Amino acid sequence: MKVLVIGGGAREHALCRSLSLDPDVTALHCAPGNAGIAEVAELHPVDQLDGGAVAELATGLGADLVVVGPEAPLVAGVADAVRAVGIPVFGPSGEAALLEGSKAFAKDVMAGAGVPTARSYVCTTPAEIDEALDAFGAPYVVKDDGLAAGKGVVVTGDVEVARAHALACDRVVIEEYLDGPEVSLFAICDGTTVLPLQPAQDFKRALDGDEGPNTGGMGAYSPLPWADPKLVDEVLETVLQPTVDELRRRGTPFSGLLYAGLALTSRGVRVIEFNARFGDPETQVVLARLKTPLAGVLLNSANGTLADQAPLAWRDEAAVTVVVASHNYPDTPRTGDPIEGLAEAAEQDAPHAYVLHAGTRRDGEAVVSAGGRVLSVTATGSDLAQARDRAYAAVGRIRLDGSQHRTDIALKAAGA
């Protein structure tokens, strides 16, 4: 099988790493990729938002499967363009990807499917915003309706901060605050069948102790030793399957990766948001634990044959990912700084720990930073404590001027 992965972040590096280890994959390509992905896949330049260009590349390569990683190309309809030239693609249509592309659309689908979520208002005027903020009170939860790379949500006790964020958005969803721990649960879908993966937890805030601004994610771990063993079955029954059934009923079947961001509240499981693709950095830990070869599962999703998929096999090991971010992230990050210690980490920490590239590029012989989140250092171990120790040992070998990372990823869970 020849596989083409679209994207260039740590999520795509994790996907490419897993696909490169799959004996069924005979050729692996990535567009546009990054400096780390280049070690396991052949890179190609492409405008990943241009469906025609992606379809042309896939056709020229003779790809048997295209995997679209990021949300923006999915919402832009890139998967539709690839399907139109007859190539199987892992990723939802542009219409179905609105589940992530519009918070208001997602709320409407959840209402139709009877999926438990926070009460909310969709606001477009200052008067509606003030009314909604007043109705819910603090803490205020304000979400940009559109795509915002994981940084469109503000949770604050300050009504003026909440109002300012709301006014900066064209359309905004204001909702009740959900208490309890948050969990990410991915499911591979083919429009009818839903195949859940193992849950993970990520860390959205920039600083230790869940302080600082919201980010795209600073680390993750799996499994969740504190979670109810029946959680996956419950979410499949009350959230994932009803959502896929509702989208099919509407004539917009969801094929690809359905990501449910969940709050385990005092009143039960509630959906915080849906995404239409693998989450970053949770993908890094979930794929580190997946034993079943990945390509066949993704192809079954693309071909509508997930019902024929054998049950997924999982490693007993735990996995932890720590994100190394640029100076000033999540504000305008500094880029172009050389990254040192990569060879040292590869030599000393493999096979239990490895570095996945997010925002990197080649500059001659050097690898330099090229984004806000630069690396995802991922490690496995017999338990979370060992995985965590291995991940931070590898992080300690990386040298990037001005870089930052959280020191408490999986700390509490490792002691559970």
Coordinates of C-alpha atoms in Angstrom, one line a residue:
M1 CA 0.0 0.0 0.0
K2 CA 1.3 3.5 -1.0
V3 CA 0.1 6.1 1.6
L4 CA 0.2 9.9 1.4
V5 CA -0.2 11.8 4.6
I6 CA -1.2 15.5 4.4
G7 CA 0.1 17.9 7.1
G8 CA 3.3 18.8 8.8
G9 CA 3.0 18.7 12.6
A10 CA 3.7 16.3 15.4
R11 CA 0.3 14.6 14.8
E12 CA 1.4 13.8 11.3
H13 CA 4.8 12.7 12.4
A14 CA 3.1 10.3 14.8
L15 CA 0.9 9.0 12.0
C16 CA 3.8 8.6 9.7
R17 CA 5.9 6.8 12.3
S18 CA 3.1 4.3 12.9
L19 CA 2.5 3.8 9.2
S20 CA 6.3 3.4 8.6
L21 CA 6.2 0.5 11.0
D22 CA 3.3 -1.2 9.2
P23 CA 4.5 -4.1 7.0
D24 CA 1.6 -3.4 4.6
V25 CA 3.0 0.1 3.8
T26 CA 5.4 -0.2 0.8
A27 CA 5.8 3.5 0.2
L28 CA 5.1 6.5 2.5
H29 CA 4.8 10.1 1.4
C30 CA 4.0 13.3 3.3
A31 CA 3.1 16.8 2.1
P32 CA 4.4 19.2 3.2
G33 CA 5.9 17.3 6.2
N34 CA 8.8 18.6 8.4
A35 CA 12.4 17.8 9.3
G36 CA 11.5 14.8 11.4
I37 CA 8.9 13.3 9.1
A38 CA 11.6 13.4 6.3
E39 CA 13.4 10.5 8.2
V40 CA 10.4 8.1 7.6
A41 CA 8.6 9.5 4.5
E42 CA 9.3 11.2 1.2
L43 CA 8.3 14.8 1.4
H44 CA 6.5 16.8 -1.3
P45 CA 5.6 20.5 -1.4
V46 CA 1.9 21.2 -1.6
D47 CA -0.7 23.8 -0.5
Q48 CA -2.6 21.6 1.9
L49 CA -5.7 23.7 1.6
D50 CA -5.8 23.2 -2.2
G51 CA -7.9 20.1 -2.8
G52 CA -7.0 20.0 -6.5
A53 CA -3.3 20.2 -5.8
V54 CA -3.6 17.4 -3.2
A55 CA -5.6 15.2 -5.5
E56 CA -3.1 15.8 -8.3
L57 CA -0.2 14.8 -6.0
A58 CA -2.0 11.7 -4.8
T59 CA -2.8 10.7 -8.4
G60 CA 0.8 11.3 -9.5
L61 CA 2.2 9.2 -6.7
G62 CA -0.3 6.3 -7.3
A63 CA -1.4 6.6 -3.7
D64 CA -3.7 3.8 -2.4
L65 CA -4.7 5.8 0.6
V66 CA -4.6 9.5 1.5
V67 CA -4.7 10.5 5.2
V68 CA -5.6 14.1 5.9
G69 CA -4.2 15.2 9.3
P70 CA -5.1 18.8 10.1
E71 CA -8.6 20.3 10.5
A72 CA -8.2 23.3 8.1
P73 CA -7.8 21.1 4.9
L74 CA -10.7 18.9 6.0
V75 CA -13.0 21.9 6.5
A76 CA -11.8 23.2 3.1
G77 CA -13.0 20.0 1.5
V78 CA -9.7 18.5 0.6
A79 CA -11.0 15.0 1.3
D80 CA -13.8 15.5 -1.1
A81 CA -11.4 16.5 -3.9
V82 CA -9.3 13.3 -3.3
R83 CA -12.4 11.1 -3.2
A84 CA -13.6 12.7 -6.5
V85 CA -10.5 11.2 -8.3
G86 CA -11.3 7.8 -6.9
I87 CA -8.6 7.5 -4.2
P88 CA -9.6 6.2 -0.8
V89 CA -9.2 9.0 1.9
F90 CA -9.1 8.9 5.6
G91 CA -10.9 12.1 6.7
P92 CA -14.5 13.5 6.6
S93 CA -16.1 15.5 3.9
G94 CA -16.1 19.3 4.1
E95 CA -19.7 19.2 5.2
A96 CA -19.1 16.6 7.9
A97 CA -16.0 18.4 9.1
L98 CA -18.2 21.3 10.1
L99 CA -18.6 19.4 13.3
E100 CA -15.3 21.0 14.1
G101 CA -15.5 24.0 11.8
S102 CA -18.5 25.4 13.5
K103 CA -19.3 25.1 17.2
A104 CA -22.9 26.1 16.4
F105 CA -23.3 23.3 13.9
A106 CA -21.9 20.8 16.4
K107 CA -24.4 22.0 19.0
D108 CA -27.2 21.6 16.5
V109 CA -26.1 18.0 15.7
M110 CA -25.8 17.1 19.4
A111 CA -29.3 18.4 20.0
G112 CA -30.6 16.3 17.2
A113 CA -28.7 13.2 18.4
G114 CA -29.6 13.7 22.1
V115 CA -25.9 13.9 23.1
P116 CA -25.3 15.4 26.5
T117 CA -23.4 18.8 26.3
A118 CA -23.3 22.2 28.0
R119 CA -26.2 24.5 27.6
S120 CA -25.2 27.3 25.2
Y121 CA -26.2 30.4 23.3
V122 CA -24.9 31.3 19.8
C123 CA -24.3 35.1 19.7
T124 CA -23.7 37.5 16.9
T125 CA -24.4 40.9 18.5
P126 CA -23.0 42.7 21.6
A127 CA -26.5 42.6 23.2
E128 CA -26.7 38.8 22.7
I129 CA -23.2 38.5 24.2
D130 CA -24.1 40.5 27.3
E131 CA -27.3 38.6 27.8
A132 CA -25.6 35.2 27.5
L133 CA -22.7 36.1 29.9
D134 CA -25.3 37.4 32.4
A135 CA -27.4 34.2 32.1
F136 CA -24.5 31.9 32.9
G137 CA -22.3 33.9 35.2
A138 CA -18.7 33.1 36.1
P139 CA -16.7 31.2 35.2
Y140 CA -17.4 32.3 31.7
V141 CA -16.8 29.9 28.7
V142 CA -16.5 31.8 25.4
K143 CA -15.8 29.9 22.1
D144 CA -15.0 31.3 18.7
D145 CA -17.5 29.5 16.4
G146 CA -14.8 28.9 13.7
L147 CA -11.4 27.1 13.6
A148 CA -8.9 28.7 15.9
A149 CA -6.1 26.1 16.1
G150 CA -7.1 25.1 19.6
K151 CA -6.8 28.6 20.9
G152 CA -10.3 30.0 20.3
V153 CA -11.7 29.2 23.8
V154 CA -11.5 31.5 26.8
V155 CA -12.4 30.3 30.3
T156 CA -12.3 33.1 32.8
G157 CA -13.8 34.6 35.9
D158 CA -13.4 38.1 34.5
V159 CA -16.5 39.2 32.6
E160 CA -14.5 42.0 30.8
V161 CA -12.0 39.4 29.4
A162 CA -14.9 37.2 28.4
R163 CA -16.7 40.0 26.7
A164 CA -13.5 41.2 24.8
H165 CA -12.9 37.7 23.4
A166 CA -16.6 37.4 22.4
L167 CA -16.6 40.8 20.6
A168 CA -13.4 39.8 18.7
C169 CA -15.2 36.8 17.1
D170 CA -17.7 37.1 14.2
R171 CA -19.9 34.5 15.8
V172 CA -19.4 33.1 19.2
V173 CA -20.8 30.3 21.4
I174 CA -21.2 31.1 25.1
E175 CA -22.0 28.2 27.3
E176 CA -22.2 27.0 30.9
Y177 CA -19.0 25.9 32.6
L178 CA -18.6 22.1 33.0
D179 CA -16.9 20.9 36.1
G180 CA -14.8 17.7 36.4
P181 CA -11.7 16.3 34.7
E182 CA -11.4 16.4 30.9
V183 CA -10.8 13.4 28.7
S184 CA -10.1 13.0 24.9
L185 CA -11.6 10.0 23.2
F186 CA -11.0 9.3 19.5
A187 CA -13.1 7.0 17.3
I188 CA -12.4 5.8 13.8
C189 CA -15.6 5.9 11.8
D190 CA -16.8 5.0 8.3
G191 CA -20.2 6.7 8.3
T192 CA -21.9 3.8 10.1
T193 CA -19.5 1.8 12.2
V194 CA -17.7 3.5 15.2
L195 CA -14.5 2.0 16.5
P196 CA -13.3 3.8 19.7
L197 CA -9.6 4.0 20.6
Q198 CA -8.2 4.3 24.1
P199 CA -8.8 7.5 26.0
A200 CA -6.1 10.1 26.7
Q201 CA -5.8 13.3 28.7
D202 CA -4.1 16.4 27.4
F203 CA -2.9 19.6 29.1
K204 CA -4.2 22.8 27.4
R205 CA -2.7 25.5 29.6
A206 CA 0.8 26.8 28.9
L207 CA 2.2 26.6 32.5
D208 CA 2.5 24.1 35.3
G209 CA -0.6 23.7 37.5
D210 CA -2.9 24.5 34.6
E211 CA -1.9 28.1 34.8
G212 CA -1.3 30.6 31.9
P213 CA -3.1 30.9 28.5
N214 CA -4.8 28.2 26.5
T215 CA -2.6 26.5 23.9
G216 CA -3.0 23.8 21.3
G217 CA -1.8 21.3 24.0
M218 CA 1.4 21.0 26.0
G219 CA 1.4 17.3 26.7
A220 CA -0.7 14.2 27.1
Y221 CA -0.8 10.7 28.6
S222 CA -2.7 7.4 28.3
P223 CA -4.1 5.3 29.8
L224 CA -6.1 7.0 32.5
P225 CA -5.8 4.9 35.7
W226 CA -8.4 7.0 37.5
A227 CA -11.1 6.7 34.9
D228 CA -14.1 4.3 35.1
P229 CA -13.3 1.1 33.0
K230 CA -16.7 1.4 31.5
L231 CA -16.1 5.0 30.2
V232 CA -15.3 4.0 26.6
D233 CA -18.4 1.9 26.3
E234 CA -20.6 4.6 27.8
V235 CA -19.2 7.3 25.5
L236 CA -19.7 5.0 22.5
E237 CA -23.3 4.5 23.4
T238 CA -24.3 8.0 24.5
V239 CA -22.0 10.2 22.4
L240 CA -20.1 8.7 19.5
Q241 CA -22.6 6.4 17.9
P242 CA -25.6 8.8 18.2
T243 CA -23.5 11.6 16.6
V244 CA -22.5 9.4 13.6
D245 CA -26.1 8.2 13.3
E246 CA -27.4 11.7 13.3
L247 CA -24.9 12.9 10.7
R248 CA -25.8 10.0 8.4
R249 CA -29.5 10.8 8.9
R250 CA -28.8 14.3 7.7
G251 CA -27.1 13.1 4.6
T252 CA -23.6 14.0 5.7
P253 CA -22.1 10.7 6.8
F254 CA -18.9 11.1 9.0
S255 CA -16.0 9.0 7.8
G256 CA -12.6 9.5 9.4
L257 CA -11.6 10.4 13.0
L258 CA -14.2 11.7 15.4
Y259 CA -12.7 13.2 18.4
A260 CA -14.9 13.8 21.5
G261 CA -13.5 16.3 24.0
L262 CA -15.4 15.3 27.2
A263 CA -15.9 16.6 30.7
L264 CA -16.6 14.0 33.4
T265 CA -18.9 16.2 35.4
S266 CA -20.8 15.6 38.7
R267 CA -23.9 15.1 36.5
G268 CA -22.3 12.6 34.1
V269 CA -20.3 12.7 30.8
R270 CA -20.8 15.9 28.8
V271 CA -19.3 16.8 25.4
I272 CA -17.1 20.0 25.5
E273 CA -16.4 19.9 21.8
F274 CA -16.0 17.7 18.7
N275 CA -13.0 17.7 16.4
A276 CA -12.9 16.0 13.0
R277 CA -9.4 14.7 13.1
F278 CA -6.7 13.2 15.4
G279 CA -5.9 15.5 18.3
D280 CA -2.5 16.8 19.0
P281 CA -0.8 15.9 21.3
E282 CA -3.1 13.0 22.3
T283 CA -2.4 11.1 19.0
Q284 CA 1.2 10.8 20.0
V285 CA 0.3 8.7 23.1
V286 CA -2.6 6.8 21.7
L287 CA -0.7 5.6 18.7
A288 CA 2.3 4.7 20.9
R289 CA 0.0 2.2 22.6
L290 CA -1.8 0.8 19.5
K291 CA -0.5 -2.6 18.6
T292 CA -2.7 -3.2 15.5
P293 CA -1.0 -2.0 12.3
L294 CA -2.5 1.3 11.4
A295 CA -2.8 1.4 7.6
G296 CA -5.5 -1.3 7.3
V297 CA -7.7 0.3 10.0
L298 CA -7.6 3.7 8.2
L299 CA -8.2 2.0 4.8
N300 CA -11.3 0.2 6.3
S301 CA -12.6 3.6 7.4
A302 CA -12.0 5.1 3.9
N303 CA -13.7 2.1 2.2
G304 CA -16.7 1.8 4.5
T305 CA -15.6 -1.6 5.7
L306 CA -14.9 -1.0 9.4
A307 CA -17.5 -3.6 10.3
D308 CA -15.0 -6.2 9.0
Q309 CA -12.1 -4.8 11.2
A310 CA -10.8 -7.2 13.8
P311 CA -10.9 -5.8 17.4
L312 CA -8.0 -3.5 18.0
A313 CA -5.0 -4.8 20.0
W314 CA -3.3 -2.5 22.6
R315 CA 0.0 -2.6 24.3
D316 CA -0.1 -2.9 28.1
E317 CA 2.4 0.0 28.3
A318 CA 1.6 3.6 29.3
A319 CA 2.7 6.5 27.2
V320 CA 3.5 10.2 28.0
T321 CA 4.2 13.1 25.6
V322 CA 5.8 16.4 26.6
V323 CA 5.6 19.3 24.2
V324 CA 8.7 21.5 23.8
A325 CA 7.5 24.9 22.7
S326 CA 9.2 28.1 21.3
H327 CA 9.9 31.2 23.2
N328 CA 6.7 33.3 23.6
Y329 CA 4.3 30.5 22.7
P330 CA 1.2 30.7 22.5
D331 CA 1.7 34.3 21.5
T332 CA 3.7 35.1 18.3
P333 CA 6.5 32.5 18.7
R334 CA 10.2 33.0 17.9
T335 CA 11.3 30.7 15.1
G336 CA 14.6 29.9 13.4
D337 CA 16.5 28.8 16.5
P338 CA 18.7 25.8 16.1
I339 CA 17.6 22.6 17.9
E340 CA 20.4 20.5 19.4
G341 CA 20.4 17.1 21.1
L342 CA 18.2 15.3 18.7
A343 CA 20.8 12.7 17.7
E344 CA 21.8 12.3 21.4
A345 CA 18.2 11.6 22.4
A346 CA 17.8 9.1 19.5
E347 CA 20.9 7.3 20.5
Q348 CA 20.4 7.2 24.3
D349 CA 16.6 7.0 24.7
A350 CA 15.4 4.7 21.9
P351 CA 13.4 2.6 21.7
H352 CA 11.4 3.7 24.8
A353 CA 11.5 7.4 24.0
Y354 CA 11.6 9.2 20.7
V355 CA 11.2 12.8 19.4
L356 CA 8.3 13.7 17.1
H357 CA 8.7 16.9 15.2
A358 CA 6.0 19.6 15.1
G359 CA 7.3 23.0 14.0
T360 CA 10.7 22.2 12.5
R361 CA 12.5 22.7 9.2
R362 CA 15.9 22.0 7.8
D363 CA 18.4 24.9 7.5
G364 CA 21.4 23.4 5.8
E365 CA 22.7 20.7 8.1
A366 CA 20.8 22.1 11.1
V367 CA 17.2 21.5 12.3
V368 CA 15.6 24.8 13.4
S369 CA 12.4 25.8 15.0
A370 CA 9.6 26.8 12.6
G371 CA 6.5 27.1 14.8
G372 CA 5.0 27.5 18.3
R373 CA 5.0 23.9 19.3
V374 CA 8.4 22.5 18.1
L375 CA 8.7 18.9 19.4
S376 CA 6.6 16.2 21.1
V377 CA 8.9 14.0 23.2
T378 CA 7.1 10.7 23.6
A379 CA 7.9 7.8 25.8
T380 CA 6.4 4.5 26.9
G381 CA 6.9 2.5 30.1
S382 CA 5.4 -0.2 32.2
D383 CA 3.4 2.4 34.0
L384 CA 2.9 6.2 33.7
A385 CA 5.6 6.9 36.2
Q386 CA 8.2 5.1 34.1
A387 CA 6.9 6.6 30.9
R388 CA 7.0 10.0 32.4
D389 CA 10.6 9.6 33.7
R390 CA 11.7 8.4 30.2
A391 CA 10.0 11.3 28.5
Y392 CA 11.5 14.0 30.7
A393 CA 15.0 12.3 30.5
A394 CA 14.8 12.8 26.7
V395 CA 13.4 16.3 27.0
G396 CA 16.5 17.1 29.1
R397 CA 18.8 16.3 26.2
I398 CA 17.1 18.8 23.9
R399 CA 18.6 22.2 23.6
L400 CA 16.5 25.0 22.1
D401 CA 17.2 28.6 23.1
G402 CA 14.3 30.1 25.0
S403 CA 12.2 27.0 24.8
Q404 CA 9.6 26.1 27.4
H405 CA 7.8 22.9 28.5
R406 CA 5.6 21.9 31.4
T407 CA 7.1 19.8 34.1
D408 CA 3.9 18.3 35.5
I409 CA 2.6 16.3 32.5
A410 CA 0.9 13.1 34.0
L411 CA 2.4 13.9 37.4
K412 CA -0.8 13.5 39.3
A413 CA -2.0 10.4 37.4
A414 CA 1.4 8.7 37.8
G415 CA 0.8 8.8 41.5
A416 CA -2.7 7.5 41.2

